[in-house]
Coordinates of C-alpha atoms in Angstrom, one line a residue:
Chain A
X1 CA 23.5 0.2 8.5
X2 CA 20.3 -1.6 7.7
X3 CA 19.9 -2.6 4.1
X4 CA 17.3 -4.5 2.1
X5 CA 18.6 -5.1 -1.4
X6 CA 16.2 -6.5 -3.9
X7 CA 16.6 -8.4 -7.1
X8 CA 16.4 -6.6 -10.5
X9 CA 13.5 -5.8 -12.8
X10 CA 11.6 -8.6 -14.5
X11 CA 9.5 -8.8 -17.6
X12 CA 7.0 -11.6 -17.6
X13 CA 4.3 -13.0 -19.9
X14 CA 0.7 -13.2 -18.7
X15 CA 0.0 -16.5 -16.9
X16 CA 3.5 -17.0 -15.7
X17 CA 5.2 -16.5 -12.3
X18 CA 7.8 -14.2 -10.9
X19 CA 10.1 -14.6 -7.9
X20 CA 11.6 -11.6 -6.3
X21 CA 14.3 -11.6 -3.6
X22 CA 15.2 -9.3 -0.8
X23 CA 18.5 -9.7 1.0
X24 CA 18.9 -8.2 4.4
X25 CA 22.0 -6.9 6.2
X26 CA 23.0 -4.7 9.0
X27 CA 20.7 -6.3 11.7
X28 CA 19.7 -9.6 13.2
X29 CA 17.6 -11.1 10.4
X30 CA 15.3 -13.3 12.6
X31 CA 14.3 -10.4 14.8
X32 CA 12.2 -8.5 12.3
X33 CA 9.2 -9.5 10.2
X34 CA 9.4 -8.7 6.5
X35 CA 6.5 -7.4 4.5
X36 CA 5.9 -7.2 0.7
X37 CA 4.1 -4.1 -0.5
X38 CA 3.4 -3.3 -4.1
X39 CA 2.8 0.0 -6.0
X40 CA 1.6 0.2 -9.5
X41 CA 3.1 3.2 -11.4
X42 CA 1.5 6.4 -10.3
X43 CA -0.8 4.5 -7.8
X44 CA -1.0 3.8 -4.1
X45 CA 0.5 1.2 -1.8
X46 CA -1.0 -2.2 -1.7
X47 CA -0.1 -4.8 1.0
X48 CA 0.8 -8.3 -0.3
X49 CA 2.0 -10.3 2.6
X50 CA 4.3 -10.8 5.6
X51 CA 6.7 -13.4 6.9
X52 CA 8.3 -14.0 10.2
X53 CA 11.8 -15.2 9.3
X54 CA 12.3 -16.9 12.7
X55 CA 9.7 -19.5 12.1
X56 CA 8.5 -19.0 8.5
X57 CA 4.9 -18.1 9.5
X58 CA 3.2 -16.1 6.8
X59 CA 0.1 -14.0 6.3
X60 CA -1.2 -12.9 3.0
X61 CA -3.7 -10.3 1.8
X62 CA -7.0 -12.0 0.8
X63 CA -6.6 -10.7 -2.7
X64 CA -3.4 -12.6 -3.2
X65 CA -4.2 -15.7 -1.2
X66 CA -3.6 -18.8 -3.4
X67 CA -1.2 -17.2 -5.9
X68 CA 1.5 -15.7 -3.7
X69 CA 4.1 -17.5 -1.6
X70 CA 6.6 -15.7 0.7
X71 CA 9.6 -17.7 2.0
X72 CA 12.7 -16.9 3.9
X73 CA 16.2 -18.4 4.1
X74 CA 18.0 -17.7 7.4
X75 CA 21.3 -19.1 5.9
X76 CA 21.4 -16.2 3.4
X77 CA 19.3 -13.6 5.3
X78 CA 17.0 -13.5 2.3
X79 CA 13.2 -13.3 1.8
X80 CA 11.5 -14.3 -1.4
X81 CA 8.1 -13.5 -2.9
X82 CA 6.7 -15.6 -5.7
X83 CA 3.5 -14.4 -7.5
X84 CA 1.8 -16.7 -10.0
X85 CA -0.9 -16.4 -12.6
X86 CA 0.4 -13.0 -13.6
X87 CA -1.8 -10.5 -15.4
X88 CA -1.1 -7.0 -16.6
X89 CA -2.7 -5.7 -13.4
X90 CA 0.3 -7.1 -11.5
X91 CA 2.6 -4.7 -13.2
X92 CA 4.1 -2.8 -10.3
X93 CA 7.1 -2.1 -8.1
X94 CA 7.3 -4.7 -5.4
X95 CA 8.9 -3.6 -2.2
X96 CA 10.2 -5.6 0.8
X97 CA 10.1 -3.7 4.1
X98 CA 11.1 -4.4 7.6
X99 CA 8.6 -4.2 10.4
X100 CA 9.7 -2.6 13.7
X101 CA 9.3 -5.2 16.5
X102 CA 6.3 -4.7 18.8
X103 CA 4.7 -2.4 16.2
X104 CA 3.4 -2.6 12.7
X105 CA 5.3 0.2 11.1
X106 CA 7.7 -0.4 8.3
X107 CA 11.0 1.3 9.2
X108 CA 13.2 0.3 6.3
X109 CA 12.4 -0.5 2.7
X110 CA 14.2 -2.2 -0.2
X111 CA 14.7 -0.3 -3.4
X112 CA 11.9 -2.1 -5.1
X113 CA 11.7 -4.7 -7.9
X114 CA 9.8 -3.7 -11.0
X115 CA 7.7 -6.5 -12.4
X116 CA 6.3 -5.8 -15.8
X117 CA 3.7 -8.1 -17.3
X118 CA 3.2 -7.9 -21.0
X119 CA 2.4 -10.2 -23.9
Chain B
X1 CA -10.4 -7.1 5.6
X2 CA -10.5 -3.5 7.0
X3 CA -10.8 -0.9 4.2
X4 CA -9.2 2.5 4.9
X5 CA -10.6 5.5 3.1
X6 CA -8.5 8.6 3.0
X7 CA -9.8 12.1 2.3
X8 CA -9.5 14.4 0.6
X9 CA -7.8 12.8 -2.4
X10 CA -5.8 16.0 -3.0
X11 CA -5.2 18.9 -0.7
X12 CA -4.1 22.2 -2.3
X13 CA -2.4 24.4 0.3
X14 CA 0.3 27.0 0.6
X15 CA 3.4 26.8 2.7
X16 CA 2.7 27.9 6.3
X17 CA -0.9 26.6 6.2
X18 CA -2.3 23.8 8.3
X19 CA -3.1 20.5 6.7
X20 CA -5.6 18.1 8.0
X21 CA -5.8 14.6 6.5
X22 CA -8.4 12.0 7.3
X23 CA -8.3 8.2 7.4
X24 CA -11.5 6.4 8.0
X25 CA -11.7 2.6 8.6
X26 CA -14.6 0.3 7.7
X27 CA -14.2 -1.4 11.2
X28 CA -12.7 -0.4 14.5
X29 CA -8.9 -0.3 14.4
X30 CA -6.7 -0.9 17.4
X31 CA -5.0 2.5 18.0
X32 CA -1.7 0.7 18.4
X33 CA -2.0 -0.5 14.8
X34 CA -2.5 2.8 12.9
X35 CA 0.5 4.3 11.1
X36 CA 1.0 7.3 8.8
X37 CA 3.7 7.4 6.0
X38 CA 4.9 10.2 3.7
X39 CA 6.1 9.3 0.2
X40 CA 7.8 11.7 -2.2
X41 CA 8.3 11.0 -5.9
X42 CA 10.9 8.4 -6.6
X43 CA 11.3 7.5 -2.9
X44 CA 10.0 4.8 -0.7
X45 CA 7.6 5.7 2.1
X46 CA 8.9 7.1 5.3
X47 CA 7.1 6.5 8.6
X48 CA 5.8 9.7 10.3
X49 CA 3.4 8.5 13.0
X50 CA 2.9 5.1 14.6
X51 CA 0.4 3.9 17.2
X52 CA -1.9 6.7 16.0
X53 CA -0.1 9.5 17.7
X54 CA 3.6 8.7 18.3
X55 CA 6.1 10.5 16.1
X56 CA 8.8 8.3 14.6
X57 CA 12.4 9.1 15.3
X58 CA 13.5 12.4 13.7
X59 CA 10.0 13.5 12.7
X60 CA 9.4 17.2 13.4
X61 CA 6.7 18.2 15.9
X62 CA 4.7 20.0 13.3
X63 CA 3.4 16.5 12.4
X64 CA 0.8 15.0 14.8
X65 CA -1.6 12.2 14.7
X66 CA -4.9 11.6 16.6
X67 CA -8.0 9.5 16.5
X68 CA -9.6 6.3 17.7
X69 CA -12.1 3.7 16.6
X70 CA -12.7 4.3 12.9
X71 CA -11.6 7.9 12.5
X72 CA -7.9 9.0 12.4
X73 CA -6.3 12.3 11.5
X74 CA -2.8 13.4 10.5
X75 CA -2.2 17.1 11.1
X76 CA 0.7 19.2 9.7
X77 CA 0.5 22.4 11.7
X78 CA 2.5 24.6 9.3
X79 CA 3.4 23.3 5.9
X80 CA 7.1 23.5 5.0
X81 CA 8.1 23.2 1.3
X82 CA 9.4 19.7 1.9
X83 CA 6.0 18.5 3.2
X84 CA 4.4 18.5 -0.2
X85 CA 4.0 14.8 -0.9
X86 CA 1.6 11.9 -0.7
X87 CA 0.5 10.6 2.7
X88 CA -0.8 7.1 3.4
X89 CA -2.4 5.5 6.5
X90 CA -1.8 1.8 7.3
X91 CA -3.5 -0.5 9.7
X92 CA -3.4 -4.1 10.9
X93 CA -6.6 -5.8 12.0
X94 CA -8.8 -8.7 11.0
X95 CA -5.7 -10.8 10.2
X96 CA -4.6 -8.4 7.4
X97 CA -2.8 -5.2 6.8
X98 CA -4.2 -2.6 4.5
X99 CA -3.2 0.9 3.3
X100 CA -5.4 3.8 2.5
X101 CA -5.4 5.1 -1.1
X102 CA -3.4 8.2 -0.2
X103 CA -3.8 11.9 0.1
X104 CA -1.7 14.2 -2.1
X105 CA -0.7 17.5 -0.5
X106 CA 0.1 19.8 -3.3
X107 CA 1.2 23.4 -3.6
X108 CA -1.7 25.8 -4.2

């Protein structure tokens, strides 16, 4: 079955960076784009970025451009999201999610990585 | 970036009633690129409707989507107890994806 397993919770200081991972299994990794979506506690969904694992092409939300980097490793079927210059506003659950081919909908989600930013 | 504005913020209804949720875009959205999700507490979102009006696999036919251009609607014809949740619209356009801020459907 399709699984996206994410790395564990992180506590970071303001101004530092965090790198979360998302390991895919149960399907052909290069066939599906992977998105990163975040959700602050009790708040709505916010799109962060997307990667096409087959060629590494990325697209980021304007808000995060310049401080987020999404990469993929086809040897381990993993996607990574690194977010820098962290502030308390970045405290959220970060989810990876698989995009259904030929559409934009996200049909499978990781369990989320909680990133807490606190001094 | 296309901004999606959902209304109302909260909808208070009783089981069996009809729910009508709105998603308005700041620019025209390609109908192929408009999706609705349901999220319950402690769970990740579940896709309900894609391409404006196509129900995802396993979604009951009481859920329907419609709209075009800048105005899109999710309708739940008769609310079941398990339908009380938060609903989000999602679009791709202008080289970016965005989500609406969500509509909470709560029990009256």
